[in-house]
Amino acid sequence: MVQLGDKHMRLIQQTITLRGQAVHVALAGQVDEHYDILRMVRNSYLVSIPVLLGVSIIGGLLLANRTMEPIGRMTRAAQTISIRDLRKRLPVPATGDEIQGFAVTWNEMLARLETAVESLTQFTADISHDLRTTLTVMLATAQVSMKRERTAAEYQNALQTIMIECEATTQLLDDLLAASRTDVEHQNIQLSLVPLSDVVEETCTHLQARAEVKQQSVDIGVEPNHWIEGNLSLLRRLITILVDNAIKYTPQQGKISVRLYSEQRNAMLEIADNGIGIAAQDLDKIFKRFYRADTSRNRDQGGAGLGLAIAKWIVEVHRGTISAKSDSTMGARFRVTFPITQG
Ligand code: ADP
């Protein structure tokens, strides 16, 4: 590169041999125009890059703000929701993206929590009422008996009343304990080969006395020699819950039937009654904890809505299934399926 006055030249020179003579060739070209173009390009970059950078930063911030705005609204709404306020829901942005899905999922979860808290609150109220009633009855019975000298028969009567109340309360507390254990004790249940036919027969015979109080007939039809992999005390509890419900929800002189038979590779246990039955809309809910089909009628009979939830858990521990059928004319029919271990 050489400079001639104010002009910049690019120079190429070389010595060549032309017809035996050494010739020095020099070629020069002006490059100022190229430099001008390069300078123009550099200057335009110096201006355009910061402008583009600024525009993209501002655009990005605006876009992020627009995206974050619904999340901000949801966060503010979530901060106002407490256990006493589970009716509230998060605002659902109509964005049609993951944020909308997120808000909908949260609202569904809030609805489930609301239902659970409502039934727990109702349940606590019911249980407190039950326990208070029981204690009041026992206290009143004892106080009345102590007021003056009584005959032996009167004392026996009073003690009988207190005993019945104690039994009902123990049953209630047992159910509560069993229900709270169902969450944690799935894996720790010991299973062994159990003679299901004998267990059904024995437990039902045991419960027959309760049915006799209501002059109900219990028809027991059990095929012999059905064995399953199971837990003896849980199976007894399951049968007791189902037969006890049949007795509770069937009027005086009603009929209860218990059947055990095999179908394919399963042992089928069916407990049916001709009692008040279960309304169609309640059939899929009765296995939920604390669910009682008709609150007023069941309170009188001391139910806490835990029996069938425990029954379902016991059946699941035995890898079986449980279902209920009913209509107002035929009473209720509960069917339990257990996989057979040995016929
Ligand atoms: P509860 O302690 O109230 O009996 P369960 O969980 O055992 O609770 O039963 C749930 C509800 O299912 C009961 O409140 C009752 O309404 C209904 N139910 C259960 N078994 C029967 C039955 N054999 N006949 C009619 N209704 C029944």
CSV table of N, CA, C and O in Angstrom, one decimal, residues 7-96:
chain,number,residue,atom,x,y,z
A,7,LYS,N,-4.0,10.3,-2.0
A,7,LYS,CA,-4.6,9.1,-2.6
A,7,LYS,C,-3.9,7.8,-2.0
A,7,LYS,O,-2.7,7.8,-1.9
A,8,HIS,N,-4.7,6.8,-1.7
A,8,HIS,CA,-4.1,5.5,-1.3
A,8,HIS,C,-4.1,4.6,-2.5
A,8,HIS,O,-5.1,4.5,-3.2
A,9,MET,N,-3.0,3.9,-2.7
A,9,MET,CA,-2.9,3.0,-3.9
A,9,MET,C,-2.4,1.7,-3.4
A,9,MET,O,-1.6,1.6,-2.5
A,10,ARG,N,-2.9,0.7,-4.1
A,10,ARG,CA,-2.4,-0.7,-3.8
A,10,ARG,C,-1.5,-1.0,-4.9
A,10,ARG,O,-1.8,-0.8,-6.1
A,11,LEU,N,-0.3,-1.5,-4.6
A,11,LEU,CA,0.7,-1.7,-5.6
A,11,LEU,C,1.2,-3.2,-5.6
A,11,LEU,O,1.4,-3.8,-4.6
A,12,ILE,N,1.3,-3.7,-6.8
A,12,ILE,CA,1.8,-5.1,-7.0
A,12,ILE,C,3.0,-4.9,-8.0
A,12,ILE,O,2.9,-4.3,-9.0
A,13,GLN,N,4.2,-5.4,-7.6
A,13,GLN,CA,5.3,-5.3,-8.5
A,13,GLN,C,6.0,-6.7,-8.5
A,13,GLN,O,6.1,-7.4,-7.5
A,14,GLN,N,6.6,-6.9,-9.7
A,14,GLN,CA,7.3,-8.2,-9.9
A,14,GLN,C,8.3,-8.0,-11.1
A,14,GLN,O,8.0,-7.3,-12.0
A,15,THR,N,9.4,-8.7,-11.0
A,15,THR,CA,10.4,-8.7,-12.1
A,15,THR,C,10.2,-10.0,-12.9
A,15,THR,O,10.1,-11.1,-12.4
A,16,ILE,N,9.9,-9.7,-14.2
A,16,ILE,CA,9.8,-10.9,-15.1
A,16,ILE,C,10.8,-10.9,-16.2
A,16,ILE,O,11.4,-9.8,-16.5
A,17,THR,N,11.1,-12.0,-16.9
A,17,THR,CA,12.0,-12.0,-18.0
A,17,THR,C,11.2,-12.0,-19.3
A,17,THR,O,10.4,-12.8,-19.6
A,18,LEU,N,11.5,-11.0,-20.1
A,18,LEU,CA,10.8,-10.8,-21.4
A,18,LEU,C,11.8,-10.8,-22.5
A,18,LEU,O,12.7,-9.9,-22.6
A,19,ARG,N,11.8,-11.8,-23.4
A,19,ARG,CA,12.8,-11.9,-24.5
A,19,ARG,C,14.2,-11.8,-24.0
A,19,ARG,O,15.0,-11.0,-24.5
A,20,GLY,N,14.5,-12.5,-22.9
A,20,GLY,CA,15.9,-12.5,-22.4
A,20,GLY,C,16.3,-11.3,-21.5
A,20,GLY,O,17.3,-11.3,-21.0
A,21,GLN,N,15.3,-10.4,-21.4
A,21,GLN,CA,15.7,-9.2,-20.6
A,21,GLN,C,14.8,-9.1,-19.3
A,21,GLN,O,13.6,-9.5,-19.4
A,22,ALA,N,15.4,-8.8,-18.3
A,22,ALA,CA,14.7,-8.7,-17.0
A,22,ALA,C,13.9,-7.4,-17.0
A,22,ALA,O,14.5,-6.3,-17.3
A,23,VAL,N,12.6,-7.5,-16.8
A,23,VAL,CA,11.7,-6.3,-16.9
A,23,VAL,C,11.0,-6.2,-15.5
A,23,VAL,O,10.5,-7.2,-15.0
A,24,HIS,N,11.0,-5.0,-14.9
A,24,HIS,CA,10.3,-4.8,-13.6
A,24,HIS,C,8.9,-4.3,-13.9
A,24,HIS,O,8.8,-3.2,-14.5
A,25,VAL,N,7.9,-5.0,-13.5
A,25,VAL,CA,6.5,-4.6,-13.8
A,25,VAL,C,5.9,-4.1,-12.5
A,25,VAL,O,6.0,-4.8,-11.5
A,26,ALA,N,5.3,-2.9,-12.5
A,26,ALA,CA,4.6,-2.4,-11.3
A,26,ALA,C,3.2,-2.0,-11.7
A,26,ALA,O,3.0,-1.4,-12.7
A,27,LEU,N,2.1,-2.5,-10.9
A,27,LEU,CA,0.7,-2.2,-11.2
A,27,LEU,C,0.1,-1.5,-9.9
A,27,LEU,O,0.3,-2.0,-8.8
A,28,ALA,N,-0.5,-0.4,-10.1
A,28,ALA,CA,-1.1,0.3,-9.0
A,28,ALA,C,-2.5,0.6,-9.2
A,28,ALA,O,-2.9,0.9,-10.3
A,29,GLY,N,-3.3,0.5,-8.1
A,29,GLY,CA,-4.8,0.8,-8.2
A,29,GLY,C,-5.2,1.6,-7.0
A,29,GLY,O,-4.8,1.4,-5.9
A,30,GLN,N,-6.2,2.5,-7.3
A,30,GLN,CA,-6.6,3.4,-6.2
A,30,GLN,C,-7.6,2.6,-5.3
A,30,GLN,O,-8.5,1.9,-5.8
A,31,VAL,N,-7.5,2.7,-4.0
A,31,VAL,CA,-8.4,1.9,-3.1
A,31,VAL,C,-9.2,2.8,-2.2
A,31,VAL,O,-9.9,2.3,-1.3
A,32,ASP,N,-9.2,4.1,-2.4
A,32,ASP,CA,-9.9,5.0,-1.5
A,32,ASP,C,-11.4,4.7,-1.5
A,32,ASP,O,-12.1,4.7,-0.5
A,33,GLU,N,-11.9,4.3,-2.7
A,33,GLU,CA,-13.4,4.0,-2.8
A,33,GLU,C,-13.7,2.8,-1.9
A,33,GLU,O,-14.8,2.9,-1.2
A,34,HIS,N,-12.9,1.8,-1.9
A,34,HIS,CA,-13.1,0.7,-1.0
A,34,HIS,C,-13.1,1.1,0.4
A,34,HIS,O,-14.0,0.6,1.2
A,35,TYR,N,-12.2,1.9,0.8
A,35,TYR,CA,-12.1,2.4,2.2
A,35,TYR,C,-13.4,3.2,2.6
A,35,TYR,O,-13.9,3.0,3.7
A,36,ASP,N,-13.8,4.0,1.6
A,36,ASP,CA,-15.1,4.7,1.9
A,36,ASP,C,-16.2,3.8,2.2
A,36,ASP,O,-17.0,4.0,3.2
A,37,ILE,N,-16.3,2.7,1.4
A,37,ILE,CA,-17.4,1.7,1.6
A,37,ILE,C,-17.3,1.1,3.0
A,37,ILE,O,-18.2,1.0,3.7
A,38,LEU,N,-16.0,0.6,3.3
A,38,LEU,CA,-15.8,0.0,4.6
A,38,LEU,C,-16.2,0.9,5.7
A,38,LEU,O,-16.8,0.5,6.7
A,39,ARG,N,-15.8,2.2,5.6
A,39,ARG,CA,-16.1,3.2,6.7
A,39,ARG,C,-17.6,3.3,6.8
A,39,ARG,O,-18.1,3.4,8.0
A,40,MET,N,-18.3,3.4,5.7
A,40,MET,CA,-19.8,3.5,5.7
A,40,MET,C,-20.4,2.3,6.5
A,40,MET,O,-21.3,2.5,7.3
A,41,VAL,N,-19.9,1.1,6.1
A,41,VAL,CA,-20.5,-0.1,6.7
A,41,VAL,C,-20.2,0.0,8.2
A,41,VAL,O,-21.1,-0.3,9.1
A,42,ARG,N,-19.0,0.3,8.6
A,42,ARG,CA,-18.6,0.4,10.1
A,42,ARG,C,-19.5,1.4,10.8
A,42,ARG,O,-20.1,1.1,11.8
A,43,ASN,N,-19.7,2.5,10.1
A,43,ASN,CA,-20.5,3.6,10.8
A,43,ASN,C,-22.0,3.1,11.0
A,43,ASN,O,-22.6,3.3,12.0
A,44,SER,N,-22.5,2.4,9.9
A,44,SER,CA,-23.9,2.0,10.0
A,44,SER,C,-24.0,0.9,11.1
A,44,SER,O,-25.0,0.9,11.8
A,45,TYR,N,-23.0,0.0,11.2
A,45,TYR,CA,-23.1,-1.0,12.3
A,45,TYR,C,-23.1,-0.3,13.7
A,45,TYR,O,-23.8,-0.7,14.6
A,46,LEU,N,-22.2,0.7,13.8
A,46,LEU,CA,-22.1,1.4,15.1
A,46,LEU,C,-23.4,2.0,15.6
A,46,LEU,O,-23.7,2.1,16.7
A,47,VAL,N,-24.2,2.4,14.6
A,47,VAL,CA,-25.5,3.0,14.9
A,47,VAL,C,-26.6,1.9,15.1
A,47,VAL,O,-27.3,1.8,16.1
A,48,SER,N,-26.6,1.0,14.1
A,48,SER,CA,-27.7,0.1,14.1
A,48,SER,C,-27.7,-1.0,15.2
A,48,SER,O,-28.7,-1.4,15.7
A,49,ILE,N,-26.5,-1.5,15.5
A,49,ILE,CA,-26.4,-2.6,16.5
A,49,ILE,C,-26.9,-2.1,17.9
A,49,ILE,O,-27.8,-2.7,18.5
A,50,PRO,N,-26.5,-0.9,18.4
A,50,PRO,CA,-27.1,-0.5,19.7
A,50,PRO,C,-28.6,-0.3,19.6
A,50,PRO,O,-29.3,-0.6,20.5
A,51,VAL,N,-29.0,0.3,18.4
A,51,VAL,CA,-30.5,0.5,18.3
A,51,VAL,C,-31.2,-0.8,18.4
A,51,VAL,O,-32.2,-1.0,19.1
A,52,LEU,N,-30.7,-1.8,17.6
A,52,LEU,CA,-31.4,-3.1,17.5
A,52,LEU,C,-31.4,-3.8,18.9
A,52,LEU,O,-32.4,-4.3,19.4
A,53,LEU,N,-30.2,-3.7,19.6
A,53,LEU,CA,-30.1,-4.2,20.9
A,53,LEU,C,-31.1,-3.6,21.9
A,53,LEU,O,-31.9,-4.3,22.6
A,54,GLY,N,-31.2,-2.3,21.8
A,54,GLY,CA,-32.2,-1.5,22.7
A,54,GLY,C,-33.6,-2.0,22.4
A,54,GLY,O,-34.4,-2.3,23.3
A,55,VAL,N,-33.9,-2.1,21.1
A,55,VAL,CA,-35.3,-2.4,20.7
A,55,VAL,C,-35.6,-3.9,21.2
A,55,VAL,O,-36.7,-4.1,21.8
A,56,SER,N,-34.6,-4.8,21.0
A,56,SER,CA,-34.9,-6.2,21.5
A,56,SER,C,-35.0,-6.3,23.0
A,56,SER,O,-35.9,-7.1,23.5
A,57,ILE,N,-34.2,-5.5,23.7
A,57,ILE,CA,-34.3,-5.5,25.2
A,57,ILE,C,-35.7,-5.0,25.6
A,57,ILE,O,-36.4,-5.7,26.4
A,58,ILE,N,-36.1,-3.9,25.0
A,58,ILE,CA,-37.4,-3.3,25.4
A,58,ILE,C,-38.5,-4.3,25.0
A,58,ILE,O,-39.5,-4.6,25.8
A,59,GLY,N,-38.5,-4.8,23.8
A,59,GLY,CA,-39.5,-5.8,23.3
A,59,GLY,C,-39.5,-7.0,24.2
A,59,GLY,O,-40.6,-7.5,24.6
A,60,GLY,N,-38.4,-7.5,24.6
A,60,GLY,CA,-38.3,-8.7,25.5
A,60,GLY,C,-39.0,-8.4,26.8
A,60,GLY,O,-39.7,-9.2,27.4
A,61,LEU,N,-38.6,-7.2,27.4
A,61,LEU,CA,-39.2,-6.9,28.7
A,61,LEU,C,-40.7,-6.8,28.6
A,61,LEU,O,-41.4,-7.3,29.5
A,62,LEU,N,-41.2,-6.1,27.5
A,62,LEU,CA,-42.7,-6.0,27.3
A,62,LEU,C,-43.3,-7.3,27.2
A,62,LEU,O,-44.4,-7.6,27.9
A,63,LEU,N,-42.7,-8.2,26.4
A,63,LEU,CA,-43.3,-9.6,26.2
A,63,LEU,C,-43.3,-10.3,27.6
A,63,LEU,O,-44.3,-11.0,27.9
A,64,ALA,N,-42.2,-10.3,28.3
A,64,ALA,CA,-42.1,-11.0,29.6
A,64,ALA,C,-43.1,-10.5,30.6
A,64,ALA,O,-43.8,-11.2,31.3
A,65,ASN,N,-43.3,-9.1,30.5
A,65,ASN,CA,-44.3,-8.5,31.4
A,65,ASN,C,-45.7,-9.0,31.1
A,65,ASN,O,-46.5,-9.3,32.0
A,66,ARG,N,-46.0,-9.1,29.7
A,66,ARG,CA,-47.3,-9.6,29.3
A,66,ARG,C,-47.5,-11.0,29.8
A,66,ARG,O,-48.6,-11.4,30.2
A,67,THR,N,-46.4,-11.8,29.7
A,67,THR,CA,-46.6,-13.2,30.0
A,67,THR,C,-46.7,-13.4,31.6
A,67,THR,O,-47.4,-14.2,32.1
A,68,MET,N,-45.9,-12.5,32.3
A,68,MET,CA,-45.9,-12.7,33.7
A,68,MET,C,-47.1,-12.1,34.4
A,68,MET,O,-47.4,-12.4,35.5
A,69,GLU,N,-47.8,-11.2,33.7
A,69,GLU,CA,-48.9,-10.5,34.3
A,69,GLU,C,-50.0,-11.4,34.8
A,69,GLU,O,-50.4,-11.3,36.0
A,70,PRO,N,-50.5,-12.4,34.0
A,70,PRO,CA,-51.4,-13.4,34.6
A,70,PRO,C,-50.9,-14.2,35.8
A,70,PRO,O,-51.6,-14.5,36.7
A,71,ILE,N,-49.6,-14.5,35.7
A,71,ILE,CA,-49.0,-15.2,36.8
A,71,ILE,C,-49.0,-14.4,38.1
A,71,ILE,O,-49.3,-14.8,39.2
A,72,GLY,N,-48.7,-13.0,37.9
A,72,GLY,CA,-48.8,-12.1,39.0
A,72,GLY,C,-50.2,-12.1,39.6
A,72,GLY,O,-50.3,-12.1,40.8
A,73,ARG,N,-51.2,-12.0,38.7
A,73,ARG,CA,-52.6,-12.0,39.2
A,73,ARG,C,-52.9,-13.2,40.0
A,73,ARG,O,-53.5,-13.2,41.0
A,74,MET,N,-52.4,-14.4,39.4
A,74,MET,CA,-52.7,-15.7,40.1
A,74,MET,C,-52.0,-15.7,41.4
A,74,MET,O,-52.6,-16.2,42.4
A,75,THR,N,-50.8,-15.2,41.5
A,75,THR,CA,-50.0,-15.2,42.8
A,75,THR,C,-50.8,-14.4,43.8
A,75,THR,O,-50.9,-14.8,44.9
A,76,ARG,N,-51.2,-13.2,43.4
A,76,ARG,CA,-51.9,-12.3,44.3
A,76,ARG,C,-53.2,-13.0,44.8
A,76,ARG,O,-53.5,-12.9,46.0
A,77,ALA,N,-53.9,-13.7,43.9
A,77,ALA,CA,-55.2,-14.3,44.3
A,77,ALA,C,-54.8,-15.5,45.3
A,77,ALA,O,-55.5,-15.7,46.3
A,78,ALA,N,-53.7,-16.2,44.9
A,78,ALA,CA,-53.4,-17.4,45.8
A,78,ALA,C,-53.0,-16.9,47.2
A,78,ALA,O,-53.3,-17.6,48.2
A,79,GLN,N,-52.4,-15.7,47.3
A,79,GLN,CA,-52.0,-15.3,48.6
A,79,GLN,C,-53.2,-15.0,49.5
A,79,GLN,O,-53.1,-14.9,50.7
A,80,THR,N,-54.4,-14.7,48.9
A,80,THR,CA,-55.6,-14.4,49.7
A,80,THR,C,-56.4,-15.7,50.1
A,80,THR,O,-57.4,-15.6,50.8
A,81,ILE,N,-56.0,-16.9,49.6
A,81,ILE,CA,-56.7,-18.1,49.8
A,81,ILE,C,-56.2,-18.8,51.1
A,81,ILE,O,-55.0,-19.0,51.2
A,82,SER,N,-57.0,-19.0,52.1
A,82,SER,CA,-56.6,-19.7,53.3
A,82,SER,C,-57.6,-20.9,53.5
A,82,SER,O,-58.5,-21.1,52.7
A,83,ILE,N,-57.3,-21.7,54.5
A,83,ILE,CA,-58.2,-22.9,54.8
A,83,ILE,C,-59.6,-22.5,55.0
A,83,ILE,O,-60.5,-23.2,54.8
A,84,ARG,N,-59.9,-21.2,55.5
A,84,ARG,CA,-61.2,-20.7,55.8
A,84,ARG,C,-61.9,-20.2,54.5
A,84,ARG,O,-63.0,-19.8,54.5
A,85,ASP,N,-61.1,-20.1,53.5
A,85,ASP,CA,-61.5,-19.3,52.3
A,85,ASP,C,-61.4,-20.2,51.0
A,85,ASP,O,-61.0,-19.6,50.0
A,86,LEU,N,-61.7,-21.5,51.1
A,86,LEU,CA,-61.4,-22.4,50.0
A,86,LEU,C,-62.4,-22.2,48.9
A,86,LEU,O,-62.2,-22.9,47.9
A,87,ARG,N,-63.3,-21.4,49.0
A,87,ARG,CA,-64.3,-21.2,47.9
A,87,ARG,C,-63.7,-20.3,46.8
A,87,ARG,O,-64.1,-20.4,45.7
A,88,LYS,N,-62.6,-19.5,47.2
A,88,LYS,CA,-62.0,-18.7,46.2
A,88,LYS,C,-61.3,-19.5,45.1
A,88,LYS,O,-60.8,-20.6,45.4
A,89,ARG,N,-61.2,-18.9,43.9
A,89,ARG,CA,-60.4,-19.6,42.9
A,89,ARG,C,-59.4,-18.7,42.2
A,89,ARG,O,-59.6,-17.4,42.3
A,90,LEU,N,-58.5,-19.2,41.5
A,90,LEU,CA,-57.5,-18.4,40.8
A,90,LEU,C,-58.1,-17.9,39.5
A,90,LEU,O,-58.9,-18.6,38.9
A,91,PRO,N,-57.8,-16.6,39.1
A,91,PRO,CA,-58.3,-16.1,37.8
A,91,PRO,C,-57.6,-17.0,36.7
A,91,PRO,O,-56.4,-17.2,36.7
A,92,VAL,N,-58.5,-17.4,35.7
A,92,VAL,CA,-57.9,-18.3,34.6
A,92,VAL,C,-57.7,-17.4,33.4
A,92,VAL,O,-58.7,-16.9,32.8
A,93,PRO,N,-56.5,-17.1,33.0
A,93,PRO,CA,-56.3,-16.3,31.8
A,93,PRO,C,-56.6,-17.1,30.5
A,93,PRO,O,-56.3,-18.3,30.4
A,94,ALA,N,-57.3,-16.4,29.5
A,94,ALA,CA,-57.7,-17.1,28.3
A,94,ALA,C,-56.5,-17.1,27.3
A,94,ALA,O,-56.6,-16.7,26.2
A,95,THR,N,-55.4,-17.6,27.8
A,95,THR,CA,-54.2,-17.6,26.9
A,95,THR,C,-54.1,-18.9,26.0
A,95,THR,O,-53.3,-18.9,25.1
A,96,GLY,N,-54.8,-19.9,26.4
A,96,GLY,CA,-54.8,-21.2,25.7
A,96,GLY,C,-53.4,-21.9,25.8
A,96,GLY,O,-53.1,-22.7,24.9
